Short mmCIF file of C-alpha atoms and ligand atoms in Angstrom, two decimals:
data_model
loop_
_atom_site.label_atom_id
_atom_site.label_comp_id
_atom_site.label_asym_id
_atom_site.label_seq_id
_atom_site.Cartn_x
_atom_site.Cartn_y
_atom_site.Cartn_z
CA MET V 1 85.45 89.15 106.25
CA HIS V 2 84.72 88.84 110.14
CA VAL V 3 88.06 87.84 111.30
CA PHE V 4 89.11 86.28 114.75
CA VAL V 5 92.45 87.64 115.74
CA THR V 6 94.65 86.34 118.64
CA GLY V 7 97.48 88.67 119.71
CA GLY V 8 95.46 91.70 118.60
CA THR V 9 96.65 93.97 121.14
CA GLY V 10 100.46 93.39 120.60
CA LEU V 11 102.84 95.42 118.49
CA ILE V 12 102.16 93.36 115.35
CA GLY V 13 98.55 92.59 116.05
CA SER V 14 97.27 96.09 116.85
CA ALA V 15 98.83 97.14 113.37
CA VAL V 16 96.95 93.98 111.80
CA VAL V 17 93.66 94.96 113.52
CA ALA V 18 93.80 98.47 112.17
CA GLU V 19 94.70 97.20 108.58
CA LEU V 20 91.85 94.80 108.68
CA LEU V 21 89.36 97.48 109.86
CA GLY V 22 90.60 100.02 107.48
CA ASN V 23 89.95 97.71 104.64
CA GLY V 24 86.36 96.58 105.16
CA HIS V 25 86.88 93.67 107.44
CA THR V 26 85.48 93.13 111.02
CA VAL V 27 87.42 91.90 113.89
CA LEU V 28 86.72 89.49 116.88
CA ALA V 29 89.90 89.84 119.02
CA LEU V 30 90.92 87.34 121.90
CA ALA V 31 91.44 89.26 124.88
CA ARG V 32 92.87 87.81 128.24
CA SER V 33 92.54 90.87 130.47
CA ASP V 34 90.38 93.77 131.16
CA ALA V 35 93.15 95.70 129.95
CA SER V 36 93.27 93.99 126.52
CA VAL V 37 89.47 94.10 126.37
CA SER V 38 89.86 97.88 126.58
CA ALA V 39 92.53 98.25 124.17
CA ALA V 40 90.90 95.92 121.51
CA GLU V 41 87.49 97.60 122.00
CA ALA V 42 89.13 100.99 121.78
CA ALA V 43 90.80 99.88 118.31
CA GLY V 44 87.16 99.02 116.92
CA ALA V 45 87.29 95.27 117.55
CA GLU V 46 84.71 93.06 119.29
CA THR V 47 86.13 90.84 121.82
CA LEU V 48 86.07 87.23 123.12
CA ARG V 49 87.43 86.90 126.60
CA GLY V 50 90.05 84.18 126.94
CA GLY V 51 93.85 83.18 126.74
CA LEU V 52 95.77 80.84 124.38
CA ALA V 53 95.24 78.06 126.99
CA ASP V 54 91.52 78.23 126.93
CA LEU V 55 91.15 75.96 124.00
CA ASN V 56 87.21 75.96 123.87
CA VAL V 57 87.20 79.82 123.68
CA LEU V 58 89.62 79.50 120.60
CA ARG V 59 87.55 77.02 118.99
CA ALA V 60 84.37 79.07 119.56
CA GLY V 61 86.11 82.09 118.10
CA ALA V 62 87.14 80.38 115.00
CA ALA V 63 83.79 78.79 114.47
CA GLN V 64 82.17 82.18 114.63
CA ALA V 65 84.56 83.77 112.11
CA ASP V 66 85.23 83.84 108.21
CA GLY V 67 88.82 83.58 108.89
CA VAL V 68 91.49 83.38 111.60
CA ILE V 69 94.92 85.29 111.94
CA HIS V 70 97.07 84.05 114.98
CA LEU V 71 99.63 86.22 116.51
CA ALA V 72 99.53 85.61 120.31
CA PHE V 73 102.63 84.50 121.96
CA ALA V 74 104.04 84.68 125.30
CA ASN V 75 107.23 86.38 124.28
CA ASP V 76 109.13 85.47 127.42
CA PHE V 77 112.67 84.46 126.52
CA SER V 78 114.01 84.74 130.05
CA THR V 79 114.75 81.06 130.64
CA ALA V 80 114.82 77.97 128.57
CA ASP V 81 111.56 76.70 130.59
CA ALA V 82 109.63 79.92 129.77
CA VAL V 83 110.51 79.58 126.12
CA ALA V 84 109.40 75.81 126.12
CA HIS V 85 106.03 76.60 127.86
CA ALA V 86 105.47 79.35 125.53
CA VAL V 87 105.78 77.17 122.72
CA ALA V 88 103.84 74.37 123.93
CA GLU V 89 100.81 76.64 124.71
CA GLU V 90 100.84 78.13 121.26
CA SER V 91 101.17 74.43 119.68
CA ALA V 92 98.11 73.42 121.49
CA ALA V 93 96.19 76.70 120.57
CA LEU V 94 97.08 76.15 116.87
CA ALA V 95 95.89 72.61 116.68
CA ALA V 96 92.62 73.87 118.34
CA LEU V 97 92.09 76.68 115.96
CA GLY V 98 92.90 74.42 113.01
CA ASP V 99 90.41 71.58 114.27
CA ALA V 100 87.70 74.15 114.47
CA LEU V 101 88.35 75.30 110.74
CA VAL V 102 88.80 71.73 109.04
CA GLY V 103 86.31 71.25 105.98
CA SER V 104 85.48 74.83 106.00
CA ASP V 105 87.82 76.36 103.25
CA ARG V 106 88.23 79.39 105.32
CA PRO V 107 91.43 81.12 105.63
CA PHE V 108 93.90 80.47 108.57
CA VAL V 109 96.89 82.89 108.75
CA THR V 110 99.44 82.01 111.18
CA VAL V 111 102.66 83.73 112.18
CA SER V 112 106.09 82.08 111.86
CA GLY V 113 109.71 83.25 111.46
CA THR V 114 111.98 83.81 108.48
CA PRO V 115 114.44 80.49 108.36
CA TYR V 116 118.12 80.56 108.91
CA VAL V 117 120.06 79.00 106.02
CA PRO V 118 123.82 78.75 106.31
CA GLY V 119 125.65 80.66 103.75
CA ARG V 120 122.61 82.28 102.02
CA VAL V 121 119.79 84.54 101.90
CA SER V 122 116.55 82.50 103.00
CA THR V 123 113.51 82.36 100.63
CA GLU V 124 109.94 81.36 100.95
CA THR V 125 110.76 77.90 99.76
CA ASP V 126 113.08 77.23 102.61
CA PRO V 127 111.51 75.03 105.46
CA PRO V 128 111.11 76.65 109.15
CA PRO V 129 113.67 75.54 111.83
CA THR V 130 112.18 72.45 113.70
CA ASP V 131 115.04 72.01 116.24
CA GLY V 132 116.44 74.44 118.75
CA PRO V 133 114.73 76.31 121.35
CA VAL V 134 111.90 77.47 119.31
CA GLY V 135 111.67 74.41 116.84
CA GLY V 136 108.56 73.52 118.35
CA ARG V 137 106.92 76.77 116.60
CA GLY V 138 108.25 75.54 113.26
CA ARG V 139 106.70 72.14 113.67
CA ALA V 140 103.32 73.54 114.95
CA VAL V 141 103.35 75.90 111.86
CA MET V 142 104.12 73.05 109.50
CA ALA V 143 101.08 71.20 111.03
CA VAL V 144 98.91 74.05 110.01
CA LEU V 145 100.05 74.38 106.51
CA GLY V 146 99.31 70.71 106.30
CA LEU V 147 95.47 71.55 106.84
CA GLY V 148 95.64 72.71 103.41
CA SER V 149 94.77 69.22 102.24
CA ARG V 150 91.65 68.95 104.86
CA GLY V 151 89.89 71.99 103.85
CA VAL V 152 91.63 74.66 105.49
CA ARG V 153 93.29 77.79 103.34
CA SER V 154 96.03 77.81 105.82
CA THR V 155 99.10 80.08 105.13
CA ALA V 156 102.10 81.33 107.20
CA VAL V 157 103.39 84.96 107.40
CA ARG V 158 106.93 84.55 108.15
CA LEU V 159 108.46 87.55 110.33
CA PRO V 160 112.01 88.58 110.38
CA ARG V 161 113.94 88.95 113.58
CA THR V 162 112.91 92.51 114.09
CA VAL V 163 109.40 93.89 113.48
CA HIS V 164 109.49 97.47 114.66
CA ASN V 165 107.31 100.53 115.34
CA ASP V 166 108.39 103.80 116.46
CA GLY V 167 111.94 102.12 117.27
CA LYS V 168 110.56 99.62 119.48
CA GLY V 169 110.11 95.56 119.02
CA GLY V 170 111.77 92.35 118.07
CA PHE V 171 115.43 91.50 118.49
CA ALA V 172 116.71 95.11 117.95
CA GLY V 173 114.24 95.91 120.95
CA VAL V 174 115.99 93.22 123.07
CA LEU V 175 119.32 94.67 122.25
CA THR V 176 117.95 98.19 123.36
CA ASP V 177 116.56 96.84 126.53
CA VAL V 178 119.78 95.06 127.51
CA ALA V 179 121.77 98.06 126.55
CA ARG V 180 119.65 100.21 128.88
CA ARG V 181 120.08 97.68 131.54
CA THR V 182 123.80 97.16 131.20
CA GLY V 183 125.08 100.49 130.22
CA VAL V 184 126.60 98.93 126.94
CA SER V 185 125.10 98.59 123.33
CA GLY V 186 126.48 95.13 122.80
CA TYR V 187 126.51 93.00 119.81
CA PRO V 188 127.25 89.24 120.10
CA GLY V 189 130.23 87.94 118.14
CA ASP V 190 131.92 90.20 115.68
CA GLY V 191 128.60 91.76 114.77
CA ALA V 192 128.71 91.17 111.07
CA GLN V 193 125.95 88.71 111.18
CA ARG V 194 122.85 90.31 109.49
CA TRP V 195 119.12 90.15 110.56
CA PRO V 196 116.35 91.13 108.64
CA ALA V 197 113.49 93.63 109.60
CA VAL V 198 110.17 95.03 108.81
CA HIS V 199 108.03 97.95 109.91
CA ALA V 200 104.94 96.45 111.87
CA LEU V 201 102.71 98.78 109.68
CA ASP V 202 104.32 97.02 106.53
CA ALA V 203 103.90 93.51 108.08
CA ALA V 204 100.08 94.36 108.71
CA VAL V 205 99.46 94.78 105.21
CA LEU V 206 101.00 91.21 104.30
CA PHE V 207 98.76 89.52 107.07
CA ARG V 208 95.74 91.04 105.21
CA LEU V 209 96.79 90.22 101.79
CA ALA V 210 97.50 86.69 102.90
CA LEU V 211 94.04 86.46 104.39
CA GLU V 212 92.44 87.59 101.44
CA LEU V 213 94.66 86.04 98.51
CA ALA V 214 97.03 83.16 99.77
CA PRO V 215 96.54 79.67 98.52
CA ALA V 216 96.47 76.85 101.01
CA GLY V 217 99.92 75.60 102.22
CA THR V 218 101.66 78.78 101.23
CA SER V 219 104.64 80.78 103.22
CA TRP V 220 105.21 84.47 102.89
CA HIS V 221 108.04 86.70 103.86
CA ALA V 222 107.34 90.06 105.55
CA VAL V 223 110.95 91.31 104.93
CA ALA V 224 111.70 95.05 104.12
CA ASP V 225 115.29 94.91 105.04
CA GLU V 226 117.13 91.88 103.80
CA GLY V 227 119.69 92.17 106.54
CA ASP V 228 121.32 94.75 108.69
CA ALA V 229 124.52 93.89 110.33
CA VAL V 230 124.04 93.61 114.12
CA ARG V 231 127.04 96.13 114.96
CA ASP V 232 125.08 98.68 112.77
CA ILE V 233 122.02 98.14 114.59
CA ALA V 234 123.95 98.22 117.99
CA ALA V 235 125.65 101.60 116.69
CA VAL V 236 122.35 103.52 116.39
CA ILE V 237 121.17 102.22 119.72
CA GLY V 238 124.24 103.25 121.37
CA GLN V 239 124.25 106.60 119.67
CA ARG V 240 120.51 107.34 120.74
CA LEU V 241 121.10 106.12 124.36
CA GLY V 242 124.71 107.75 124.65
CA LEU V 243 126.26 104.43 125.50
CA PRO V 244 129.50 102.76 124.23
CA VAL V 245 129.10 99.93 121.30
CA GLU V 246 131.00 96.83 122.14
CA ALA V 247 131.11 93.11 121.26
CA VAL V 248 129.52 91.00 124.43
CA SER V 249 129.29 87.46 124.75
CA PRO V 250 126.10 85.71 123.18
CA ASP V 251 125.41 84.59 126.78
CA THR V 252 124.29 87.99 127.49
CA TYR V 253 120.99 87.37 125.71
CA GLY V 254 120.10 83.96 127.60
CA PRO V 255 118.43 81.40 125.70
CA LEU V 256 118.47 83.61 122.56
CA GLY V 257 122.18 83.88 122.62
CA PRO V 258 122.70 81.10 119.97
CA ILE V 259 120.13 82.58 117.57
CA PHE V 260 121.58 86.17 117.87
CA ALA V 261 124.87 85.08 116.82
CA LEU V 262 123.50 83.86 113.57
CA ASP V 263 124.00 85.48 110.03
CA GLN V 264 120.28 85.15 108.98
CA PRO V 265 119.40 87.36 105.93
CA SER V 266 116.06 86.81 104.42
CA SER V 267 114.57 87.66 100.99
CA SER V 268 110.80 88.61 99.97
CA VAL V 269 111.21 88.72 96.35
CA HIS V 270 108.49 86.06 95.83
CA THR V 271 106.06 87.39 98.11
CA ARG V 272 106.31 90.87 96.47
CA GLU V 273 105.89 89.44 93.07
CA GLU V 274 102.96 87.10 93.90
CA LEU V 275 100.90 89.11 96.46
CA GLY V 276 101.91 92.64 95.24
CA TRP V 277 103.38 93.58 98.75
CA GLN V 278 105.36 96.58 98.67
CA PRO V 279 106.75 97.90 102.17
CA LYS V 280 106.53 101.69 102.55
CA HIS V 281 107.47 102.54 106.08
CA PRO V 282 110.70 103.47 107.54
CA SER V 283 113.80 100.83 107.65
CA LEU V 284 114.99 99.54 111.11
CA LEU V 285 118.13 101.79 111.08
CA ASP V 286 115.96 104.66 110.44
CA ASP V 287 113.07 103.82 112.75
CA LEU V 288 115.63 103.24 115.56
CA ARG V 289 116.33 106.89 115.53
CA ASN V 290 113.09 107.30 117.51
CA ILE V 291 114.55 105.66 120.54
CA GLN V 292 114.62 108.13 123.30
CA PRO V 293 117.51 108.08 126.12
N1 NAP I 301 108.17 91.65 117.05
C1 NAP I 301 108.88 91.01 116.50
O1 NAP I 301 109.90 91.35 116.04
C2 NAP I 301 108.54 89.48 115.87
C3 NAP I 301 109.52 88.93 115.17
C4 NAP I 301 109.21 87.71 114.66
C5 NAP I 301 108.21 86.95 115.21
N2 NAP I 301 107.48 87.64 115.86
C6 NAP I 301 106.06 86.83 116.43
O2 NAP I 301 104.89 87.76 116.00
C7 NAP I 301 103.76 87.45 117.21
C8 NAP I 301 103.36 88.87 117.73
O3 NAP I 301 104.42 89.51 118.27
P1 NAP I 301 104.41 91.03 118.91
O4 NAP I 301 105.79 91.54 118.83
O5 NAP I 301 103.22 91.61 118.45
O6 NAP I 301 104.26 90.62 120.51
P2 NAP I 301 103.81 91.20 121.46
O7 NAP I 301 103.71 92.81 121.40
O8 NAP I 301 104.41 90.93 122.85
O9 NAP I 301 102.18 90.72 121.76
C9 NAP I 301 101.84 89.61 122.37
C10 NAP I 301 100.36 89.41 122.01
O10 NAP I 301 99.99 88.16 122.28
C11 NAP I 301 99.01 88.14 123.39
N3 NAP I 301 99.25 87.11 124.33
C12 NAP I 301 100.50 86.66 124.71
N4 NAP I 301 100.24 85.53 125.59
C13 NAP I 301 99.02 85.30 125.49
C14 NAP I 301 98.39 84.21 126.01
N5 NAP I 301 98.71 83.28 126.84
N6 NAP I 301 96.87 84.19 125.91
C15 NAP I 301 96.28 85.15 124.93
N7 NAP I 301 97.07 86.17 124.51
C16 NAP I 301 98.28 86.28 124.69
C17 NAP I 301 99.23 89.44 124.00
O11 NAP I 301 98.00 89.96 124.83
P3 NAP I 301 98.00 91.06 125.97
O12 NAP I 301 97.82 92.54 125.33
O13 NAP I 301 96.97 90.48 126.89
O14 NAP I 301 99.39 90.94 126.80
C18 NAP I 301 99.49 90.44 123.01
O15 NAP I 301 98.32 90.71 122.30
C19 NAP I 301 104.55 86.59 118.20
O16 NAP I 301 104.07 85.25 117.77
C20 NAP I 301 105.76 86.71 117.97
O17 NAP I 301 106.74 85.70 118.49
C21 NAP I 301 107.46 88.98 116.53
#
């Protein structure tokens, strides 16, 4: 397939592009800067110049592809306004991509997050959160999945809190950045809350499988580690950086604080059984040992 990919230069998207190219597909990558064009072309993709706010560019990219994988997101969690802007920009982009695909029966794979379900491990049948600071992302994903009844083979790959590669990425990456800045490897609350995780190279395989195989309206969990206690994550970070490991206020993490405080383990049993996905790369706690002081 010739696949239009947004976010193809990111931590996860670059792994997805490599996975597609290594399995007989070609890639048209959305690229918003000279640096992104160079990176995508060096990886072997064609590029289409533009950003998520350029809705006509998105429609043109989708129109000339056999399928779409969407990953781009302005990962700016510094303020509530920044988060709201990123969510609104992505929601409009998803609507434009979806419009371009209606009636085509082509696959549209979008990114989502594993849900939080109080008191138990979440599964693929649980709905995404549609409230809270990133609730708009859940609503936009539900709209994409709804295109299944309008001739789009739409599907969502739900990512866990940490998608990592070489010790970097995701919520664990935020803990590392804050630890470097503050001199304390902190964890919110008592640190017993569990976060799921996956290696980016394993997540990339699931994006390809979803593109190739997933029926319309389905959701999948790219979860390799069902849930690591956050204090265990902080302990490895502290050990690698030579910093004390301590409980800190959730406020330390700005708008993400309330999300960081939640116990949110997640399962991928259904995904493994249905799509034959089998993660092979290092677990989060092993990969974090790649952090350099
Ligand atoms: N990493 C994780 O642990 C994790 C966990 C759950 C969900 N996710 C989701 O997975 C997706 C990819 O995450 P990631 O970790 O790979 O992110 P990342 O490394 O920050 O990459 C973001 C990608 O999006 C592109 N992008 C950002 N804003 C854009 C805009 N306005 N217009 C066009 N392109 C834009 C970036 O392009 P440039 O190269 O030009 O900057 C880059 O290719 C995001 O939706 C993220 O929320 C990630």
